[in-house]
């Protein structure tokens, strides 16, 4: 596996230079663009990695999966009274649908949906940022993990669009807590700095019927795990979810920090990171790396249909 990962990085490295590092968060625009890493975490607890797999990066929207898992953990099916699990076909920060659909976000992975999930968690936890940090530390088995304050503050400073969505949902009666407080929690989660190895390990339970392969902790039931994977497969890459299904065929979740998490059910989780993004806001080299990996190992969940 190590040789395969090294070879995949060699093949995708020429793509670096053809994308663009996220510009709309100034602290992210300063990231060195030619970093590239990949880590695989098997359900047997084995880790394989190549490139910059131990370098922390800003997980950004990958954190939306942690928030969803936390919310399902304490509120179960009730969360779906507040939002849907339909693909949006829109950019992650689009507001168009939200007005038309009366403040009910399509899914938990577009920004509006993630904000509703954070609002649900805000009602539940006295200190949502700390609860999240400790949850992620436990899942990843890394007590050092923390949010990058500079990134979180930068996002807060440029919060206008996310704030607008939250206030719109409040106007429709679908937001219960102070908007600023929820935004602070949301940006904290997005600013968590994790390596590919940390991300792959933290989400190991998604490939293992809900149980953390390392500790045995039951994070979600097998049914809930299947449901989270289904939402990732249909909405994890925003308006590029169809392309990701076509090319990679795995449940996945991207972030504008350039990370992408993918799940090969029953086998492993994988995280790839390359900061330059394509027009849809997904890692350009990361998408290609996952396409090559999935093809090499026959990983696509659709392979049973082919
Ligand atoms: O809300 C934002 O704009 C960011 N904190 C997260 C966006 C993100 O990662 C979207 N993913 N591709």
Short mmCIF file of C-alpha atoms and ligand atoms in Angstrom, two decimals:
data_model
loop_
_atom_site.label_atom_id
_atom_site.label_comp_id
_atom_site.label_asym_id
_atom_site.label_seq_id
_atom_site.Cartn_x
_atom_site.Cartn_y
_atom_site.Cartn_z
CA UNK A 1 0.00 0.00 0.00
CA UNK A 2 2.85 2.41 0.81
CA UNK A 3 4.32 1.91 -2.68
CA UNK A 4 0.90 2.46 -4.26
CA UNK A 5 0.35 5.71 -2.34
CA UNK A 6 3.83 6.98 -3.25
CA UNK A 7 3.19 6.18 -6.90
CA UNK A 8 -0.18 7.94 -6.86
CA UNK A 9 1.39 11.11 -5.43
CA UNK A 10 4.06 10.96 -8.14
CA UNK A 11 1.33 10.81 -10.79
CA UNK A 12 -0.77 13.69 -9.45
CA UNK A 13 2.05 16.07 -8.46
CA UNK A 14 2.16 17.63 -11.98
CA UNK A 15 -1.36 18.98 -11.35
CA UNK A 16 0.02 21.33 -8.71
CA UNK A 17 0.11 24.77 -10.30
CA UNK A 18 -3.16 24.27 -12.18
CA UNK A 19 -5.50 25.07 -9.27
CA UNK A 20 -5.79 27.92 -6.81
CA UNK A 21 -5.48 28.01 -3.04
CA UNK A 22 -8.70 29.28 -1.36
CA UNK A 23 -8.64 33.08 -1.55
CA UNK A 24 -11.70 34.18 0.40
CA UNK A 25 -10.20 33.44 3.82
CA UNK A 26 -6.98 35.54 3.98
CA UNK A 27 -5.29 33.17 6.46
CA UNK A 28 -5.83 30.27 4.02
CA UNK A 29 -4.62 32.23 0.99
CA UNK A 30 -1.13 32.23 2.55
CA UNK A 31 -0.80 28.40 2.62
CA UNK A 32 2.19 27.02 0.67
CA UNK A 33 0.51 25.50 -2.42
CA UNK A 34 2.85 22.65 -3.35
CA UNK A 35 2.17 20.42 -0.34
CA UNK A 36 0.75 16.97 -1.00
CA UNK A 37 0.01 14.10 1.36
CA UNK A 38 -2.12 10.99 1.68
CA UNK A 39 -2.91 8.58 4.51
CA UNK A 40 -4.92 5.37 4.63
CA UNK A 41 -6.26 3.96 7.90
CA UNK A 42 -7.37 0.36 7.69
CA UNK A 43 -10.14 -1.21 9.74
CA UNK A 44 -7.36 -3.40 11.18
CA UNK A 45 -5.80 -0.25 12.67
CA UNK A 46 -2.88 -0.10 10.20
CA UNK A 47 -1.78 3.31 8.90
CA UNK A 48 -0.11 3.80 5.51
CA UNK A 49 1.01 7.20 4.31
CA UNK A 50 3.06 9.10 1.75
CA UNK A 51 4.17 12.69 1.18
CA UNK A 52 3.17 15.40 3.66
CA UNK A 53 0.78 13.10 5.52
CA UNK A 54 1.87 14.32 8.96
CA UNK A 55 1.60 18.06 8.24
CA UNK A 56 -1.46 19.69 9.86
CA UNK A 57 -3.79 21.59 7.54
CA UNK A 58 -7.08 23.43 8.04
CA UNK A 59 -9.81 20.79 7.83
CA UNK A 60 -12.50 23.38 6.99
CA UNK A 61 -15.67 21.69 5.73
CA UNK A 62 -14.46 18.21 6.65
CA UNK A 63 -15.45 19.36 10.15
CA UNK A 64 -19.08 19.33 9.01
CA UNK A 65 -18.96 15.54 9.27
CA UNK A 66 -17.79 15.73 12.90
CA UNK A 67 -20.62 18.18 13.67
CA UNK A 68 -23.19 15.94 12.00
CA UNK A 69 -21.93 12.87 13.87
CA UNK A 70 -22.09 14.75 17.19
CA UNK A 71 -25.64 15.90 16.45
CA UNK A 72 -26.83 12.44 15.40
CA UNK A 73 -25.16 11.07 18.54
CA UNK A 74 -27.31 13.14 20.89
CA UNK A 75 -30.43 13.92 18.85
CA UNK A 76 -30.73 11.04 16.36
CA UNK A 77 -33.37 11.30 13.64
CA UNK A 78 -34.84 14.48 15.18
CA UNK A 79 -32.20 16.60 13.42
CA UNK A 80 -33.92 15.98 10.07
CA UNK A 81 -36.85 18.13 11.22
CA UNK A 82 -34.51 21.10 10.69
CA UNK A 83 -32.80 20.23 7.39
CA UNK A 84 -32.78 17.71 4.55
CA UNK A 85 -30.47 15.07 3.17
CA UNK A 86 -30.84 15.96 -0.49
CA UNK A 87 -27.95 17.08 -2.73
CA UNK A 88 -28.11 20.80 -3.42
CA UNK A 89 -26.44 20.99 -6.83
CA UNK A 90 -25.22 24.40 -5.64
CA UNK A 91 -21.93 25.85 -4.41
CA UNK A 92 -21.21 25.26 -0.73
CA UNK A 93 -21.92 28.87 0.21
CA UNK A 94 -24.88 29.53 -2.12
CA UNK A 95 -27.88 31.32 -0.61
CA UNK A 96 -30.31 31.04 -3.54
CA UNK A 97 -32.07 27.82 -2.48
CA UNK A 98 -32.25 28.85 1.15
CA UNK A 99 -34.63 31.73 0.45
CA UNK A 100 -36.77 29.73 -1.96
CA UNK A 101 -36.96 26.77 0.43
CA UNK A 102 -37.92 28.94 3.42
CA UNK A 103 -34.76 28.63 5.50
CA UNK A 104 -34.56 24.83 5.48
CA UNK A 105 -31.11 23.82 4.14
CA UNK A 106 -30.90 20.95 1.67
CA UNK A 107 -28.22 19.01 3.56
CA UNK A 108 -25.73 19.21 6.47
CA UNK A 109 -22.68 19.75 4.24
CA UNK A 110 -23.54 23.03 2.53
CA UNK A 111 -22.73 25.95 4.82
CA UNK A 112 -26.37 26.69 5.69
CA UNK A 113 -26.93 23.07 6.76
CA UNK A 114 -23.72 22.96 8.77
CA UNK A 115 -24.81 26.15 10.56
CA UNK A 116 -28.13 24.53 11.52
CA UNK A 117 -26.26 21.49 12.83
CA UNK A 118 -23.97 23.81 14.83
CA UNK A 119 -27.09 25.56 16.17
CA UNK A 120 -28.44 22.17 17.31
CA UNK A 121 -25.10 21.38 18.99
CA UNK A 122 -24.99 24.87 20.53
CA UNK A 123 -28.24 24.10 22.34
CA UNK A 124 -26.80 20.87 23.66
CA UNK A 125 -23.25 21.73 24.82
CA UNK A 126 -22.21 24.38 27.34
CA UNK A 127 -18.90 24.87 25.49
CA UNK A 128 -19.43 23.60 21.92
CA UNK A 129 -15.89 24.39 20.71
CA UNK A 130 -14.31 22.48 23.58
CA UNK A 131 -16.76 19.58 23.21
CA UNK A 132 -15.83 19.34 19.54
CA UNK A 133 -12.10 19.60 20.15
CA UNK A 134 -12.23 16.84 22.76
CA UNK A 135 -14.48 14.66 20.56
CA UNK A 136 -12.03 14.95 17.65
CA UNK A 137 -9.00 14.37 19.88
CA UNK A 138 -10.57 11.17 21.17
CA UNK A 139 -11.55 9.94 17.70
CA UNK A 140 -8.09 10.64 16.26
CA UNK A 141 -6.20 9.40 19.30
CA UNK A 142 -4.23 12.66 19.32
CA UNK A 143 -4.44 14.81 22.46
CA UNK A 144 -2.54 17.67 20.81
CA UNK A 145 -5.17 18.57 18.19
CA UNK A 146 -6.40 22.15 18.32
CA UNK A 147 -7.95 24.89 16.20
CA UNK A 148 -5.74 27.47 14.50
CA UNK A 149 -6.83 30.76 16.12
CA UNK A 150 -5.53 32.86 13.23
CA UNK A 151 -7.70 30.95 10.73
CA UNK A 152 -10.77 31.02 13.01
CA UNK A 153 -10.40 34.79 13.59
CA UNK A 154 -9.85 35.40 9.87
CA UNK A 155 -13.05 33.53 9.06
CA UNK A 156 -14.94 35.44 11.72
CA UNK A 157 -13.70 38.73 10.32
CA UNK A 158 -15.00 37.74 6.86
CA UNK A 159 -18.21 36.12 8.14
CA UNK A 160 -20.73 38.24 6.22
CA UNK A 161 -22.07 35.49 3.94
CA UNK A 162 -22.34 32.84 6.65
CA UNK A 163 -23.89 35.40 9.00
CA UNK A 164 -26.41 36.34 6.30
CA UNK A 165 -27.44 32.69 5.95
CA UNK A 166 -27.82 32.26 9.69
CA UNK A 167 -29.96 35.41 10.01
CA UNK A 168 -32.08 34.32 7.06
CA UNK A 169 -32.73 30.99 8.79
CA UNK A 170 -33.48 32.86 12.02
CA UNK A 171 -36.05 34.93 10.11
CA UNK A 172 -37.70 31.67 8.99
CA UNK A 173 -37.70 30.36 12.59
CA UNK A 174 -34.99 27.77 11.94
CA UNK A 175 -32.23 29.11 14.19
CA UNK A 176 -32.42 29.12 17.99
CA UNK A 177 -29.17 30.49 19.34
CA UNK A 178 -27.27 33.76 19.08
CA UNK A 179 -25.96 33.90 15.50
CA UNK A 180 -22.54 35.23 16.49
CA UNK A 181 -22.02 32.51 19.10
CA UNK A 182 -22.88 29.77 16.61
CA UNK A 183 -20.62 31.32 13.97
CA UNK A 184 -17.74 31.31 16.48
CA UNK A 185 -18.30 27.57 17.10
CA UNK A 186 -18.59 26.83 13.38
CA UNK A 187 -15.36 28.70 12.53
CA UNK A 188 -13.57 27.00 15.40
CA UNK A 189 -14.51 23.59 13.99
CA UNK A 190 -13.46 24.61 10.45
CA UNK A 191 -10.12 25.87 11.79
CA UNK A 192 -9.16 22.58 13.44
CA UNK A 193 -5.67 21.74 12.23
CA UNK A 194 -5.21 18.05 11.47
CA UNK A 195 -2.88 15.96 9.32
CA UNK A 196 -4.00 13.38 6.76
CA UNK A 197 -3.13 10.69 9.31
CA UNK A 198 -5.27 12.41 11.99
CA UNK A 199 -8.27 12.75 9.65
CA UNK A 200 -8.07 9.19 8.33
CA UNK A 201 -7.84 7.83 11.89
CA UNK A 202 -10.57 10.04 13.31
CA UNK A 203 -13.06 8.83 10.71
CA UNK A 204 -12.06 5.16 10.87
CA UNK A 205 -15.46 4.36 12.36
CA UNK A 206 -17.15 5.30 9.06
CA UNK A 207 -15.44 2.31 7.39
CA UNK A 208 -16.06 0.04 10.38
CA UNK A 209 -19.82 0.02 10.97
CA UNK A 210 -19.59 2.87 13.49
CA UNK A 211 -16.89 1.48 15.79
CA UNK A 212 -13.50 3.19 16.12
CA UNK A 213 -11.03 0.54 14.84
CA UNK A 214 -8.40 1.70 17.33
CA UNK A 215 -10.38 1.89 20.58
CA UNK A 216 -13.50 -0.12 19.79
CA UNK A 217 -15.63 2.87 20.89
CA UNK A 218 -19.06 2.77 19.24
CA UNK A 219 -19.40 6.25 17.74
CA UNK A 220 -22.57 5.57 15.72
CA UNK A 221 -24.77 2.54 15.14
CA UNK A 222 -24.18 0.57 11.93
CA UNK A 223 -27.39 2.03 10.50
CA UNK A 224 -26.41 5.61 11.37
CA UNK A 225 -22.96 5.03 9.85
CA UNK A 226 -24.58 3.86 6.64
CA UNK A 227 -26.74 7.00 6.63
CA UNK A 228 -23.80 9.38 7.17
CA UNK A 229 -21.93 7.64 4.36
CA UNK A 230 -25.00 8.02 2.14
CA UNK A 231 -25.18 11.77 2.78
CA UNK A 232 -21.45 12.07 2.10
CA UNK A 233 -21.82 10.13 -1.15
CA UNK A 234 -24.65 12.35 -2.37
CA UNK A 235 -23.65 15.77 -0.93
CA UNK A 236 -20.06 15.63 0.32
CA UNK A 237 -18.57 17.43 -2.65
CA UNK A 238 -21.32 20.00 -3.22
CA UNK A 239 -22.09 20.67 -6.87
CA UNK A 240 -19.35 18.20 -7.78
CA UNK A 241 -20.84 15.26 -5.87
CA UNK A 242 -21.93 13.62 -9.14
CA UNK A 243 -18.50 13.99 -10.67
CA UNK A 244 -16.91 12.53 -7.54
CA UNK A 245 -19.30 9.57 -7.62
CA UNK A 246 -18.51 9.05 -11.30
CA UNK A 247 -14.75 9.31 -10.98
CA UNK A 248 -14.10 7.97 -7.47
CA UNK A 249 -17.31 6.25 -6.37
CA UNK A 250 -16.81 6.64 -2.63
CA UNK A 251 -18.52 8.55 0.19
CA UNK A 252 -16.34 11.65 0.58
CA UNK A 253 -16.08 15.08 2.15
CA UNK A 254 -13.91 17.94 1.00
CA UNK A 255 -12.77 21.19 2.58
CA UNK A 256 -11.41 24.43 1.12
CA UNK A 257 -8.18 23.77 3.01
CA UNK A 258 -7.56 21.20 0.26
CA UNK A 259 -8.28 18.05 2.25
CA UNK A 260 -10.63 15.30 1.08
CA UNK A 261 -11.77 12.41 3.26
CA UNK A 262 -13.10 9.27 1.56
CA UNK A 263 -14.46 6.00 2.92
CA UNK A 264 -14.00 2.53 1.47
CA UNK A 265 -16.64 0.72 3.53
CA UNK A 266 -15.34 -2.34 5.36
CA UNK A 267 -11.76 -1.61 4.29
CA UNK A 268 -10.32 1.80 5.14
CA UNK A 269 -10.65 5.56 5.34
CA UNK A 270 -8.31 7.74 3.31
CA UNK A 271 -7.43 11.41 3.55
CA UNK A 272 -5.59 13.26 0.82
CA UNK A 273 -4.42 16.87 1.02
CA UNK A 274 -3.24 19.31 -1.62
CA UNK A 275 -4.22 22.97 -1.04
CA UNK A 276 -4.90 24.03 -4.63
CA UNK A 277 -8.60 23.84 -5.49
CA UNK A 278 -10.62 23.49 -8.68
CA UNK A 279 -13.50 25.80 -9.60
CA UNK A 280 -15.94 23.89 -7.34
CA UNK A 281 -13.68 24.40 -4.30
CA UNK A 282 -12.40 20.83 -4.15
CA UNK A 283 -8.72 19.82 -4.12
CA UNK A 284 -7.60 19.36 -7.71
CA UNK A 285 -4.75 16.90 -7.11
CA UNK A 286 -6.69 15.31 -4.26
CA UNK A 287 -9.60 14.37 -6.52
CA UNK A 288 -7.20 12.79 -9.01
CA UNK A 289 -5.34 10.90 -6.29
CA UNK A 290 -8.58 9.40 -5.00
CA UNK A 291 -9.66 8.51 -8.52
CA UNK A 292 -6.40 6.61 -9.08
CA UNK A 293 -6.59 4.91 -5.67
CA UNK A 294 -10.19 3.85 -6.11
CA UNK A 295 -9.46 2.49 -9.57
CA UNK A 296 -6.34 0.61 -8.43
CA UNK A 297 -8.05 -1.14 -5.52
CA UNK A 298 -11.47 -1.60 -7.14
CA UNK A 299 -12.90 0.54 -4.35
CA UNK A 300 -15.89 2.24 -5.96
CA UNK A 301 -19.08 1.39 -4.13
CA UNK A 302 -20.66 1.18 -7.59
CA UNK A 303 -18.28 -1.57 -8.73
CA UNK A 304 -20.87 -4.16 -7.72
CA UNK A 305 -23.12 -2.65 -10.41
CA UNK A 306 -20.55 -2.73 -13.20
O1 LIG B 1 -17.74 28.61 5.82
C1 LIG B 1 -16.75 28.61 5.13
O2 LIG B 1 -16.69 29.28 4.13
C2 LIG B 1 -15.56 27.74 5.51
N1 LIG B 1 -15.28 27.82 6.86
C3 LIG B 1 -15.76 26.30 5.14
C4 LIG B 1 -15.94 26.12 3.71
C5 LIG B 1 -15.49 24.84 3.14
O3 LIG B 1 -14.51 24.21 3.47
C6 LIG B 1 -16.29 24.44 1.98
N2 LIG B 1 -15.71 23.34 1.33
N3 LIG B 1 -15.26 23.08 0.32
#
